[in-house]
Every structure is written in structure tokens, then in C-alpha cells.
mmCIF file of C-alpha atoms in Angstrom:
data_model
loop_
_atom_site.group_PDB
_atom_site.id
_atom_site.type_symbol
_atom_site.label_atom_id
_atom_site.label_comp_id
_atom_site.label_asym_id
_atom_site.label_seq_id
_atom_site.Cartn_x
_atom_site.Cartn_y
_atom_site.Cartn_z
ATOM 1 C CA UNK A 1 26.705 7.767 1.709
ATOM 2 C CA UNK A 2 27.165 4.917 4.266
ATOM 3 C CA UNK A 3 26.202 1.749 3.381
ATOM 4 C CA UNK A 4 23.426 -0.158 5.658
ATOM 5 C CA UNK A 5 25.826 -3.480 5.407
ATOM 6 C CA UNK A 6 28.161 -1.737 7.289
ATOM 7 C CA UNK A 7 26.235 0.010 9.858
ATOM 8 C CA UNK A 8 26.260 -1.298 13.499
ATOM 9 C CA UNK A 9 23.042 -2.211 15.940
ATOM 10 C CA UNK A 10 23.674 0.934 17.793
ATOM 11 C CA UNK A 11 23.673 3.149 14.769
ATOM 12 C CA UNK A 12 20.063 2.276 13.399
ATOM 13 C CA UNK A 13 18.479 5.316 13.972
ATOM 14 C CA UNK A 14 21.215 7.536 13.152
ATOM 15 C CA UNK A 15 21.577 5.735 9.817
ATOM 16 C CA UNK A 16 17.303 6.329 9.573
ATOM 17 C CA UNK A 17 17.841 10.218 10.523
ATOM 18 C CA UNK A 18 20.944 10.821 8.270
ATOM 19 C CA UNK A 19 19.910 9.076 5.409
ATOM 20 C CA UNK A 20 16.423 7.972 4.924
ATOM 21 C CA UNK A 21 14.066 10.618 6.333
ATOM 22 C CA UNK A 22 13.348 13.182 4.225
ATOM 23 C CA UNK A 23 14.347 16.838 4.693
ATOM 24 C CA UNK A 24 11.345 19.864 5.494
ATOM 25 C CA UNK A 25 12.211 21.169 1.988
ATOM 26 C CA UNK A 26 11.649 18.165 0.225
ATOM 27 C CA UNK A 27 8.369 17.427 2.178
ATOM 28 C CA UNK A 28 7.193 21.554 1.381
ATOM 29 C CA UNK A 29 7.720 20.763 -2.535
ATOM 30 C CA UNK A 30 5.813 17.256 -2.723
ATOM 31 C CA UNK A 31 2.877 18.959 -0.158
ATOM 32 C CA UNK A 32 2.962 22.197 -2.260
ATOM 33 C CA UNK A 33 2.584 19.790 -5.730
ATOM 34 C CA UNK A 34 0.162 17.648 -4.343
ATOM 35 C CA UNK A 35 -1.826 20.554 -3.618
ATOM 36 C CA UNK A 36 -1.205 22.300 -6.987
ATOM 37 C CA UNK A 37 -2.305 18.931 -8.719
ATOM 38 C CA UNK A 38 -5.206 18.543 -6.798
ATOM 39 C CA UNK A 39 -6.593 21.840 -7.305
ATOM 40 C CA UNK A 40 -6.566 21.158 -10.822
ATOM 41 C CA UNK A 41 -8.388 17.501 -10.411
ATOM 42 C CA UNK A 42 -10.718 18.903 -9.051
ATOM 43 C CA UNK A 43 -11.363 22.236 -10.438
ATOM 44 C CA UNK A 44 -10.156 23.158 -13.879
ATOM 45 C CA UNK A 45 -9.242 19.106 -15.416
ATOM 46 C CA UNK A 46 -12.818 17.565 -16.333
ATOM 47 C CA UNK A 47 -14.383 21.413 -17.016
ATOM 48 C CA UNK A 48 -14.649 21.060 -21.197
ATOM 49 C CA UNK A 49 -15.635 17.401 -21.204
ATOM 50 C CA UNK A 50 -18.314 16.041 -23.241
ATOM 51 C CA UNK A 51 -20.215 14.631 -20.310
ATOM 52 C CA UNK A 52 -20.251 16.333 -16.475
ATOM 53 C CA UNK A 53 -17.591 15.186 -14.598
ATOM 54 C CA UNK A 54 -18.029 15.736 -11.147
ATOM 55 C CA UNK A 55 -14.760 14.859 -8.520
ATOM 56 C CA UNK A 56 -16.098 13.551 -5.133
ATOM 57 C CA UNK A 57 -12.665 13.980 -3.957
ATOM 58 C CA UNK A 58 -8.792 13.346 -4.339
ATOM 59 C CA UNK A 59 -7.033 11.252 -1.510
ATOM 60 C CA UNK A 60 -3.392 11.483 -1.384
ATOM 61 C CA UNK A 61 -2.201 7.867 -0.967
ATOM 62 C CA UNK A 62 1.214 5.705 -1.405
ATOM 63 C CA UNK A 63 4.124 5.936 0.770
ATOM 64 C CA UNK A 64 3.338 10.519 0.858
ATOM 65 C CA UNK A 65 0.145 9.602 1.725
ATOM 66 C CA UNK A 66 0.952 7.027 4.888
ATOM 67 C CA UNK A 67 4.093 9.708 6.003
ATOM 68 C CA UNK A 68 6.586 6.715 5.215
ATOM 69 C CA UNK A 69 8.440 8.760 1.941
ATOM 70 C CA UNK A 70 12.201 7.608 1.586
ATOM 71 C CA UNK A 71 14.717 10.506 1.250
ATOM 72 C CA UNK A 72 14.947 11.310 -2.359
ATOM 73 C CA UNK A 73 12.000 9.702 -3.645
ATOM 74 C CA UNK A 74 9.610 12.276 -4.805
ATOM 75 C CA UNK A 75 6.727 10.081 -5.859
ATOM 76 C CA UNK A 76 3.183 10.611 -4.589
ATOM 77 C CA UNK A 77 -0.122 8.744 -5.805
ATOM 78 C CA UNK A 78 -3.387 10.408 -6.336
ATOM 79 C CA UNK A 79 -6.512 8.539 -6.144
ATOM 80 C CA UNK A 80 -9.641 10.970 -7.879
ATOM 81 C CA UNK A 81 -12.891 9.631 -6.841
ATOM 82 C CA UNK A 82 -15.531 10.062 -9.352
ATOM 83 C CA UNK A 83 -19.258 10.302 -9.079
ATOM 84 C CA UNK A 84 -19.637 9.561 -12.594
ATOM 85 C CA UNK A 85 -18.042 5.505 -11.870
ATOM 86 C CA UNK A 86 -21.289 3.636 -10.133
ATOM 87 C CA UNK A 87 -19.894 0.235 -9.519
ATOM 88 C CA UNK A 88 -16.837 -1.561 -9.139
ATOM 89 C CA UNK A 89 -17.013 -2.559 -12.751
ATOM 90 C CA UNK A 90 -17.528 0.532 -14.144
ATOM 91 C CA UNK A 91 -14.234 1.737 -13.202
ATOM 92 C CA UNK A 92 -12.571 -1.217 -14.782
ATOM 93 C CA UNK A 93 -14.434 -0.775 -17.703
ATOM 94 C CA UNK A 94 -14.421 3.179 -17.758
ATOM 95 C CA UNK A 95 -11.104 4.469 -16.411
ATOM 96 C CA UNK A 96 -9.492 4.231 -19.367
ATOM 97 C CA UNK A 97 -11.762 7.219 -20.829
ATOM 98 C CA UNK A 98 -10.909 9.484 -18.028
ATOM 99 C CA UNK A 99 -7.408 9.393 -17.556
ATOM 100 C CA UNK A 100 -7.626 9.636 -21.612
ATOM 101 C CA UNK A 101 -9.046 13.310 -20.865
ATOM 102 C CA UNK A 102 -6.734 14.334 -17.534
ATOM 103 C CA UNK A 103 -3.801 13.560 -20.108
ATOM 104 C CA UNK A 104 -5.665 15.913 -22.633
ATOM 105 C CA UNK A 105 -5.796 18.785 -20.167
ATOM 106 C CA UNK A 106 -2.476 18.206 -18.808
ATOM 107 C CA UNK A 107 -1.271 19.271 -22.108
ATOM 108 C CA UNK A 108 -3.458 21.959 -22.636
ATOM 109 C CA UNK A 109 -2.764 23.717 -19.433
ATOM 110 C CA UNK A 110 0.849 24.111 -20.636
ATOM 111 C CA UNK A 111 0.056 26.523 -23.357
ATOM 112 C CA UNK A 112 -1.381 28.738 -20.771
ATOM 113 C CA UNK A 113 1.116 31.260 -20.009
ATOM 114 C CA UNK A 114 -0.506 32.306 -16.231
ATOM 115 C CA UNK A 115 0.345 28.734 -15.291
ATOM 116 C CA UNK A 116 3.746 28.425 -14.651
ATOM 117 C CA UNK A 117 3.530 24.512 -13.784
ATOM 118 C CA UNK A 118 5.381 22.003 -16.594
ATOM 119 C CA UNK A 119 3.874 18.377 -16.711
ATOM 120 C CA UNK A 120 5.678 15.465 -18.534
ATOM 121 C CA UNK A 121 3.373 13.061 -19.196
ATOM 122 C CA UNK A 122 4.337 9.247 -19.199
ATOM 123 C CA UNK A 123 2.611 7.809 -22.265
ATOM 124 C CA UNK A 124 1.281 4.325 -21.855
ATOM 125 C CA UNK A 125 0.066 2.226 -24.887
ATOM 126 C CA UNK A 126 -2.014 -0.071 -22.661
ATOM 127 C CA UNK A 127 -5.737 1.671 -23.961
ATOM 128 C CA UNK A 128 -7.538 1.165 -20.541
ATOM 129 C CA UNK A 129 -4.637 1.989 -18.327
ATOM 130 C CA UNK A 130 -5.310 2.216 -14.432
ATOM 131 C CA UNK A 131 -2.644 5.294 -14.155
ATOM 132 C CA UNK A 132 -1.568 8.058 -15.588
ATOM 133 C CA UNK A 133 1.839 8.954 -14.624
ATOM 134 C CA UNK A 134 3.463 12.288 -15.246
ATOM 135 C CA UNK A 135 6.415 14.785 -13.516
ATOM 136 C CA UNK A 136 5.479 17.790 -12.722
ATOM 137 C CA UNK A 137 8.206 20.728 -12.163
ATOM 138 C CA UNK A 138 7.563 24.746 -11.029
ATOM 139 C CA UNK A 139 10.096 27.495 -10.485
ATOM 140 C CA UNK A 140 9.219 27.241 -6.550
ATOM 141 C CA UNK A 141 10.206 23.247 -6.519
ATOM 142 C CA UNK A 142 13.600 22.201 -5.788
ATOM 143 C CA UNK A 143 13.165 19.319 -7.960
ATOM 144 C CA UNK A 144 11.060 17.174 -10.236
ATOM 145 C CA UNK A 145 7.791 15.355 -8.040
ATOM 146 C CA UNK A 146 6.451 12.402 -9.863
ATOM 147 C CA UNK A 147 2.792 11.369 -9.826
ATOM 148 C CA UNK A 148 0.408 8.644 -10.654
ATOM 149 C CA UNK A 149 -2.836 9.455 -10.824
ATOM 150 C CA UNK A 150 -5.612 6.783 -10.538
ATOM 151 C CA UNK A 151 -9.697 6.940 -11.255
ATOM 152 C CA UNK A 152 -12.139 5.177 -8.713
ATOM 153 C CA UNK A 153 -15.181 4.724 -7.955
ATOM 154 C CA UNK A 154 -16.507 6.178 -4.405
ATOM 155 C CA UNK A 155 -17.729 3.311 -2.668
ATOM 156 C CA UNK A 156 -16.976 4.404 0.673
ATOM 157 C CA UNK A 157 -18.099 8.017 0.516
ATOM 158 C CA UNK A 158 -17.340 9.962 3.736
ATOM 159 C CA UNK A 159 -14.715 8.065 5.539
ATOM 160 C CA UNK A 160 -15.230 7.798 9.499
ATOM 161 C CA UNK A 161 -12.077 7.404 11.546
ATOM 162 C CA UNK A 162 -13.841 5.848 14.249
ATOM 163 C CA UNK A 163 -16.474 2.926 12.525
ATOM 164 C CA UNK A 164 -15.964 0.288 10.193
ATOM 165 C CA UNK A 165 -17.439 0.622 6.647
ATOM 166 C CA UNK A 166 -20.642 -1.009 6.244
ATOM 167 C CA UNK A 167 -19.793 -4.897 5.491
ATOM 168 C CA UNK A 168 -22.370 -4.696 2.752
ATOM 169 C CA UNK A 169 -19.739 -2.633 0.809
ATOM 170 C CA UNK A 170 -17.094 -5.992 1.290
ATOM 171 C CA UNK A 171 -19.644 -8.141 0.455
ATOM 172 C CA UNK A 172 -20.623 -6.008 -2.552
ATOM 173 C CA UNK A 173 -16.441 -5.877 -3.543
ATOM 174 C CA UNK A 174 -16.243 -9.655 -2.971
ATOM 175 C CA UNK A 175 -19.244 -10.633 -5.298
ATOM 176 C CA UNK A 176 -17.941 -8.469 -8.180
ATOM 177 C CA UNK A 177 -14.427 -9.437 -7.835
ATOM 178 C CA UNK A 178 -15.576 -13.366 -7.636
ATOM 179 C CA UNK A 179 -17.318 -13.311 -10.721
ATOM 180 C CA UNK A 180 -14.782 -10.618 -12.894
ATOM 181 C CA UNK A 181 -12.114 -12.573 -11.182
ATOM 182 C CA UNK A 182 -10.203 -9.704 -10.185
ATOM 183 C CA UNK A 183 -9.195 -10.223 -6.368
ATOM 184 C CA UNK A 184 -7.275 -7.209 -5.806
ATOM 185 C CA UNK A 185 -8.424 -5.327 -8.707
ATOM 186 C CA UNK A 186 -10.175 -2.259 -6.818
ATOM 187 C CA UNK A 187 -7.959 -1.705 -3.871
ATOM 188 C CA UNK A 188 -7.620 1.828 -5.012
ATOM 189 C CA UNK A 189 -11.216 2.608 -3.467
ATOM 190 C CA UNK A 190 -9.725 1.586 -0.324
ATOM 191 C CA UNK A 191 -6.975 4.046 -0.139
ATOM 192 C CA UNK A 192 -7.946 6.229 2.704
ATOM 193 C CA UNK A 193 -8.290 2.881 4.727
ATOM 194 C CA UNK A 194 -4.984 1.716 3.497
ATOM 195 C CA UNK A 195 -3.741 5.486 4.549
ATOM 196 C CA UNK A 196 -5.324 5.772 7.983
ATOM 197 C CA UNK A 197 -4.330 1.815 8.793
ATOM 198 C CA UNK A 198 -0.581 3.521 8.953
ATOM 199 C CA UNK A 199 -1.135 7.106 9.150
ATOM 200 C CA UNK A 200 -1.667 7.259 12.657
ATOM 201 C CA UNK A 201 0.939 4.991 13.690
ATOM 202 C CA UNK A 202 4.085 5.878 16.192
ATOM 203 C CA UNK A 203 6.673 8.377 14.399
ATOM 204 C CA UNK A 204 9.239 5.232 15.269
ATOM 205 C CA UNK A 205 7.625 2.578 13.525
ATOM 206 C CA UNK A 206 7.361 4.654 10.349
ATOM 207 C CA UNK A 207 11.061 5.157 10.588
ATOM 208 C CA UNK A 208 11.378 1.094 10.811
ATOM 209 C CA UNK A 209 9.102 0.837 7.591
ATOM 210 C CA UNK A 210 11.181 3.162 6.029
ATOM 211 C CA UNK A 211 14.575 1.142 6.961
ATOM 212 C CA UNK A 212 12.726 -2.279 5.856
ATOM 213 C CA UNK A 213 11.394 -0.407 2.162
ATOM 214 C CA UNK A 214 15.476 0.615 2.245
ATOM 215 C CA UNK A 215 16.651 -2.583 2.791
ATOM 216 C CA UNK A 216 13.744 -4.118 0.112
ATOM 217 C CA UNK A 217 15.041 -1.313 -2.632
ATOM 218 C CA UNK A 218 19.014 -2.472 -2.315
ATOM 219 C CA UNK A 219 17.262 -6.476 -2.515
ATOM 220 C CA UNK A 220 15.596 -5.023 -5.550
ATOM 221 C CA UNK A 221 18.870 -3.887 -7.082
ATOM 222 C CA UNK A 222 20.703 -7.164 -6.337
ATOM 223 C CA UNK A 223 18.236 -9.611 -6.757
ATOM 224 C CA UNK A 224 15.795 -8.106 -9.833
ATOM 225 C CA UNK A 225 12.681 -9.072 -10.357
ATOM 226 C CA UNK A 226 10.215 -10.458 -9.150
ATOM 227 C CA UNK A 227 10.487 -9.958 -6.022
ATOM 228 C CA UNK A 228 7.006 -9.789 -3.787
ATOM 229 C CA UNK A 229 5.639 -6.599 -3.388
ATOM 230 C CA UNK A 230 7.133 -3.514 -1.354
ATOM 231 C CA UNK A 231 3.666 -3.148 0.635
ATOM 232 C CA UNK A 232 3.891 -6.678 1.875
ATOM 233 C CA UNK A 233 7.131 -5.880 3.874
ATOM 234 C CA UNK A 234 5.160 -2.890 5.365
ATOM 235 C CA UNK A 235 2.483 -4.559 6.366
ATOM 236 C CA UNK A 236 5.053 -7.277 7.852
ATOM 237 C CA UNK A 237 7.085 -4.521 9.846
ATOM 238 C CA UNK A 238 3.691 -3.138 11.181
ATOM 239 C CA UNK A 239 2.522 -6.608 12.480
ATOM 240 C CA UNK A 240 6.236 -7.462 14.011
ATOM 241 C CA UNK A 241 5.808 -4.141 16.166
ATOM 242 C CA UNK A 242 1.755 -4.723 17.112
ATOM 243 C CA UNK A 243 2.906 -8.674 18.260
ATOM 244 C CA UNK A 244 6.530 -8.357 19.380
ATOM 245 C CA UNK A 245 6.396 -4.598 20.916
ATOM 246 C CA UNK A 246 3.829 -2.208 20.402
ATOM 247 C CA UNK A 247 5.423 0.666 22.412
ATOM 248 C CA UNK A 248 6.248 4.089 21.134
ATOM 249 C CA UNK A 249 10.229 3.300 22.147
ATOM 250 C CA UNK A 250 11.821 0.294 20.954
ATOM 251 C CA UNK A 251 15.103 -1.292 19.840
ATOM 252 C CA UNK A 252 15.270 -0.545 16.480
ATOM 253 C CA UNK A 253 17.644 -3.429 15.289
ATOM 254 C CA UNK A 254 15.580 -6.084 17.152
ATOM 255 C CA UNK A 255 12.233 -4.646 15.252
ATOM 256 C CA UNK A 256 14.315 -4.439 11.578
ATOM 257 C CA UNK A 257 15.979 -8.658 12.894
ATOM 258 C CA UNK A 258 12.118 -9.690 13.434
ATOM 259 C CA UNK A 259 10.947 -8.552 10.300
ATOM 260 C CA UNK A 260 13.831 -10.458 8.254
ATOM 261 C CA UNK A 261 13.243 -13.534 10.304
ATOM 262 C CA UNK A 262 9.393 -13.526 9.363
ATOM 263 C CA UNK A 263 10.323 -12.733 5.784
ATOM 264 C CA UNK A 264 12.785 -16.396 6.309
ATOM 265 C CA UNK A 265 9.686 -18.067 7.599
ATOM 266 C CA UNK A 266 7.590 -17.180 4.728
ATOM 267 C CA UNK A 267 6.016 -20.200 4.125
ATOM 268 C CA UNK A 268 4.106 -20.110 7.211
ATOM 269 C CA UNK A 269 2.721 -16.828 6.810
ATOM 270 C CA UNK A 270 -1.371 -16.042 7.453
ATOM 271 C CA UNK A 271 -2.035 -12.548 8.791
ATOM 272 C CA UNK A 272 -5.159 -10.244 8.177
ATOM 273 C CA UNK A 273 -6.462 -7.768 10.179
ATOM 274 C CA UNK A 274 -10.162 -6.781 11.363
ATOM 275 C CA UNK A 275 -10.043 -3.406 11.557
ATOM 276 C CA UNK A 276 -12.015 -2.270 8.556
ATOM 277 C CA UNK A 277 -13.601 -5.933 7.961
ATOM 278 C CA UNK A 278 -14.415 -8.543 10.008
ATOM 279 C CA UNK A 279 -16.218 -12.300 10.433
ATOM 280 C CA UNK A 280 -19.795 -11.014 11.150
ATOM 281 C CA UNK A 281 -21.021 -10.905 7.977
ATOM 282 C CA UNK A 282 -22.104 -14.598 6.445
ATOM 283 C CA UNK A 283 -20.419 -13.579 2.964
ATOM 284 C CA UNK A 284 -17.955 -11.777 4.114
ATOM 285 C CA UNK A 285 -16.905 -14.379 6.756
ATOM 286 C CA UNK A 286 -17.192 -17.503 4.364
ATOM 287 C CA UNK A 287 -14.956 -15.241 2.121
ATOM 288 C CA UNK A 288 -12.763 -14.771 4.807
ATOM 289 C CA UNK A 289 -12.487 -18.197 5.147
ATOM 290 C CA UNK A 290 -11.793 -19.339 1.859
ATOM 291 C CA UNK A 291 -8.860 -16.716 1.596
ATOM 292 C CA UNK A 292 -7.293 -17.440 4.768
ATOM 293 C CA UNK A 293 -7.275 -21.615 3.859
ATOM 294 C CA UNK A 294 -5.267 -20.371 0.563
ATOM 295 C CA UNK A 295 -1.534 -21.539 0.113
ATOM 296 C CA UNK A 296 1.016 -19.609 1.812
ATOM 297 C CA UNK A 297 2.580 -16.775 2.503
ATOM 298 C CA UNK A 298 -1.270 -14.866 3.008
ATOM 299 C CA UNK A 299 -1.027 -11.623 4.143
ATOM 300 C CA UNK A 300 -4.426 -9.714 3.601
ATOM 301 C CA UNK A 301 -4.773 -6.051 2.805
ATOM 302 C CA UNK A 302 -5.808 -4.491 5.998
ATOM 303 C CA UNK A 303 -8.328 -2.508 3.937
ATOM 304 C CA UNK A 304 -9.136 -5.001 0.500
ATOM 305 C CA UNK A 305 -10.131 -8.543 1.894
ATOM 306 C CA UNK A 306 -9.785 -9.663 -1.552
ATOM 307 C CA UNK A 307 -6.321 -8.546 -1.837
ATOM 308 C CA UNK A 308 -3.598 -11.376 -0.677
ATOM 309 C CA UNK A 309 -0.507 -9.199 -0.993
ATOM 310 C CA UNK A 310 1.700 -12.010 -0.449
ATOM 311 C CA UNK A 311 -0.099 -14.297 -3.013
ATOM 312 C CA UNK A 312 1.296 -15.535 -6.273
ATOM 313 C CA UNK A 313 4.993 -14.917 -5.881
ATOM 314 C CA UNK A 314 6.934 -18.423 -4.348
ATOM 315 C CA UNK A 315 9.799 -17.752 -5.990
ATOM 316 C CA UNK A 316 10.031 -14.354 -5.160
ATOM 317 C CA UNK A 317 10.034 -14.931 -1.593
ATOM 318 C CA UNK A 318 12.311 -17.972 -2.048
ATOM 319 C CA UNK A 319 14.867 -15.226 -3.417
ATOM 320 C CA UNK A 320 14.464 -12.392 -0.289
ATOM 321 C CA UNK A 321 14.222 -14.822 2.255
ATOM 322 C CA UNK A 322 17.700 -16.654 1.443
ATOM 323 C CA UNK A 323 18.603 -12.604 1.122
ATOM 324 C CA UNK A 324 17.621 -11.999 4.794
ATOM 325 C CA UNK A 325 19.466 -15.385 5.815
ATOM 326 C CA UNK A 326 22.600 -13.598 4.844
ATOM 327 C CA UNK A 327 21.453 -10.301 6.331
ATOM 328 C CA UNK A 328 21.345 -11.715 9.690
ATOM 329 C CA UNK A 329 25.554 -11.966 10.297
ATOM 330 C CA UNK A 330 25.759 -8.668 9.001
ATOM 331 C CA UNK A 331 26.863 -5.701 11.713
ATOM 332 C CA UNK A 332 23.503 -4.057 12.360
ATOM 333 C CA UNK A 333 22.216 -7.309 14.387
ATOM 334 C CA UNK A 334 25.629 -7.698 16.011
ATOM 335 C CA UNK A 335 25.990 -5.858 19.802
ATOM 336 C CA UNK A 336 28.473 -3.639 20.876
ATOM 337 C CA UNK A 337 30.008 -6.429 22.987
ATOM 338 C CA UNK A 338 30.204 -8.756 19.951
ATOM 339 C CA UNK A 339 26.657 -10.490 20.828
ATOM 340 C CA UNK A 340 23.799 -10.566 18.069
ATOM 341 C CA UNK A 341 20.678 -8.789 18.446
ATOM 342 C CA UNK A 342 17.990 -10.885 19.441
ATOM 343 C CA UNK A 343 14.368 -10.610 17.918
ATOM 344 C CA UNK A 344 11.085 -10.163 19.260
ATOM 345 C CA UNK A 345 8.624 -13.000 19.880
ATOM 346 C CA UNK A 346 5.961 -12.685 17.341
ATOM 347 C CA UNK A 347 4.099 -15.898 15.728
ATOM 348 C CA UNK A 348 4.183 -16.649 11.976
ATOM 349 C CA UNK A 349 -0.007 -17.092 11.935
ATOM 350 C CA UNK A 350 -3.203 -15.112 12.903
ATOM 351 C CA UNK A 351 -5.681 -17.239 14.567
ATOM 352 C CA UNK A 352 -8.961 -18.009 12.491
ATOM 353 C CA UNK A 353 -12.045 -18.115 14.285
ATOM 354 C CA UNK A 354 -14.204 -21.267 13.605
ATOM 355 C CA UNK A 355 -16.224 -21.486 10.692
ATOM 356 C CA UNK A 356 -19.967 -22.471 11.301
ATOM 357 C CA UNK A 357 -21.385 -24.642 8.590
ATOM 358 C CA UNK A 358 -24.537 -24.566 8.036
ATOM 359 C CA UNK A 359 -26.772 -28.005 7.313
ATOM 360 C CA UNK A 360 -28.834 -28.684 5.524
ATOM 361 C CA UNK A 361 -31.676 -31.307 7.303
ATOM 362 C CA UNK A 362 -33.559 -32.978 4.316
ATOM 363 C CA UNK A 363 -36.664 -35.021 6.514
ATOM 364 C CA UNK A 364 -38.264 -38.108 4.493
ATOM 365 C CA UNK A 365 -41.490 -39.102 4.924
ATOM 366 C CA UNK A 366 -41.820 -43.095 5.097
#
């Protein structure tokens, strides 16, 4: 297969088509064992358990979920929303016990002879585990599809596409999370926020994300670990296009040169996004606040306020960034006439609105 090194500007989108975007079988055989594993979530898996089990519902999330799957990678994650899990801290404290009785069904459901599906389960020792990961393989799949399958807890209920959650729900997340000191920790019960957030977005920009995850997997390979996380450099391609372009057409090797530039300029980094959550709540906003005055790179999850995807990592950054440097004099930013691509004009930082203090007036009497 070609190598993305060698591929010239003009040639991006070829490159995407030919190599990266996956083929209609491959996307029949992950829908059609989504849909066999979610049937059985939700109808057959929690039937002989000790206590009811009742499934609110199973959102399909990760990079099958958001429609940015790489060619070849057959991975999809499962989020099953559970009436039984009340609070955010139940499902930290509980999850454990119910992916301890999928993994007992899994294996009982492949004694049955009607059920012609084979699961490999992925044993973890960790006892309170948020995933359960397993392979599943049927005679009508081409190959292997691998899942992870996650417990929540059903904070947001019925999602609308067209209103914000309540900011009560935030400013219930951001009290637990304070005091369990988990920021990040339940980002799972945002999944069909994280979903929709790219779901919806132009067919060509999910062919740049997949281009930038490509060009993140072969920095993987080279580099190691720890690098910072995959969804970071999605989020980062999605707010080059929204500030630099925002149009269905664009020049794919200027979008793919902004990206690596912003990844360079790391240090400067604070994005967020008010789409799901914004400053009008007092907790929320002093929240807000707080994260957003944090050491950079910030870059908040769209749909978790408490989760800085960018956080924690210097030195990972450090390593990509001096990666992109390098990237930059390579042929896909250089012009057929021998001139280099130029990027698009997007800033490093996401204006913060001012924060109102309130005072406190103590009168004395003399």
C-alpha cells in the first residue's frame, strides 16, 4: 500500500478513498454485529440474573458510532445504559458486577447450538473493570469485529437533537466528579452527545479526521507511548475546519497542514465548545472557569465539561508536535509547482467570557 510520506498535495483524497475509507462489506458486517450484539444486551444477556436488570438502551459510540471507522479496523464500542445505576457513583462503584454477568452469558450463549455467533472474551484481572472486551465472529462476517462494551448510568434519558441537556445534569456531573475526583470519569454517559457532536458533520471533514487518526496511528508506531489521546486530534481537526473553513468543499492538504501546525503550537491550546453546556449556569460557569484557567494544551470534551482531553500529557505532545515539525517538508504540503501548501487561519485559543465575582458587602455598625 502507498505510504502517506510519499503522497503528494494533489493526491489527498485519492490516498483517503483508496486506502482509508472503509469498503460497503466491511461496514454491512460491523452494522450487522452491532445489531446482533445489541439484540442480545438488551434482550436475552441480564434475563437469569439475581436482581431485574432492565436496559434503557444501547448507543453505538467510538469511531462506528461518529461514521469516522479507518479501513480495516473493525472495532465498535457499546455503551448499555442501565436503569438499575442511579447516580454517577453508582456506576463506578457497580459496573464491575454487571459486566461480571454479560461475560457470564457471553459464554453461555455459546453452548447453544441455534446461535451460530462465537464470542472471545478478553479477560481482564482489574475486578471493577469499565469494559468488557470480546471478538465476535459468524459464518455471514467476513472477518472478526471487536467490541468493548461499557455500563452507564442514564443521566440524560431521551436525547433531543435540537436542545441542550438540562445544566442541572452538568452541575450534578461536576459536583460528583469534584468530590470522587474523577474529572473525566463518566464521559461514557455522554456518548450520544459525543456521537451527534460529529455525526452530523460534512462527509469531507470525516474523511480529514480519518487522514489525521491515520497519520496519529503511524506517530503511534514510531513514537510509542504516551502519546495524547487519538480523540484530541479529532476534536482538533473538527475545530481547524469550523475556524479556518467550514464549507462542505475544501483543500484537503491545507485542512490536514492546519491541524499539524495547531498540534506544533500546543502549548497555547484552550478550546471548548457550548453546544451541549454553556456559562449560564453559576456552577457550571465557575466550573467552566476554573477548567479553562488550567495549564495548557485544554481542549474540553464537547459533551463532558469535566473532561480536558488534552490534560496531563506534556511530554506526549512535546513528542507529536516535533513529529508534525518534520511532517511539514514532506510531499503532501508541497504544490504541484514546487510551492508548499499554505494553512488556514485559525487561532490557538477560544475566547472566555468574563467571570462575574460575586462580593460579599459585610456593613459595620459604629
Amino acid at each position: 500500500s502507498m505510504n502517506l510520506s510519499s503522497v503528494q498535495a494533489g493526491m489527498l483524497d485519492k490516498f483517503i478513498e483508496d486506502y482509508l475509507l472503509p469498503d460497503t462489506t466491511f461496514g454491512a458486517d460491523v452494522k450487522s454485529a452491532v445489531n446482533v450484539v445489541c439484540d442480545f444486551l438488551k434482550e436475552r444477556c441480564f434475563q437469569g440474573a439475581a436482581h431485574p436488570v432492565r436496559v434503557s438502551k444501547v448507543v453505538k459510540g467510538g469511531s462506528s458510532g461518529k461514521g469516522t471507522t479507518l479501513k480495516g479496523k473493525s472495532d465498535a464500542d457499546l455503551v448499555v445504559f442501565l436503569n438499575n445505576l442511579t447516580s454517577f457513583e453508582d456506576q463506578l462503584n457497580r459496573r464491575g458486577e454487571f459486566i461480571k454477568e454479560i461475560k457470564k452469558q457471553l459464554y453461555e450463549v455459546q453452548h447453544e447450538r441455534r446461535f451460530r455467533v462465537k464470542f472471545e472474551v478478553q479477560s481482564s484481572w482489574w475486578p471493577n473493570a469499565r469494559s468488557l472486551s470480546f471478538k465476535l465472529s459468524a459464518p455471514h462476517l467476513h472477518q472478526e469485529v471487536e467490541f468493548d462494551v461499557l455500563p452507564a448510568f442514564d443521566v440524560l434519558g431521551h436525547v433531543n437533537t435540537s436542545s441542550k441537556p438540562d445544566p442541572r445534569i452538568y452541575a450534578i456531573l461536576i459536583e460528583e466528579c469534584t468530590s470522587l475526583g474523577k474529572d473525566g470519569e463518566f464521559s461514557t454517559c455522554f456518548t450520544e452527545l459525543q456521537r451527534n457532536f460529529l455525526k452530523q458533520r460534512p462527509t469531507k471533514l470525516k474523511s480529514l479526521i480519518r487522514l489525521v487518526k491515520h497519520w496519529y496511528q503511524l506517530c503511534k508506531e514510531k513514537l510509542g507511548k504516551p502519546l495524547p489521546p487519538q480523540y484530541a486530534l479529532e476534536l482538533l481537526t473538527v475545530f481547524a475546519w469550523e475556524q479556518g473553513n467550514g464549507c462542505y468543499e475544501f483543500n484537503t492538504a491545507q485542512g490536514f497542514r492546519t491541524v499539524l501546525e495547531l498540534v506544533i503550537n500546543y502549548q497555547h491550546l484552550r478550546i471548548y465548545w457550548t453546544k451541549y453546556y454553556d456559562f449560564q449556569h453559576k456552577e457550571v460557569s465557575k466550573y467552566l472557569h476554573r477548567q479553562l484557567r488550567k495549564a495548557r494544551p485544554v481542549i474540553l470534551d464537547p459533551a463532558d465539561p469535566t473532561g480536558n482531553v488534552a490534560g496531563g500529557n506534556p511530554e506526549g505532545w512535546r513528542r507529536l508536535a516535533e513529529e508534525a515539525d518534520v511532517w511539514l517538508w514532506y510531499p503532501c504540503f508541497i504544490k504541484k509547482d514546487g510551492s508548499r501548501v499554505s494553512s488556514w487561519d485559525v487561532p490557538t485559543v477560544v475566547p472566555v467570557p468574563f467571570e462575574q465575582v460575586e462580593e460579599n458587602w459585610t456593613c459595620i455598625l459604629l
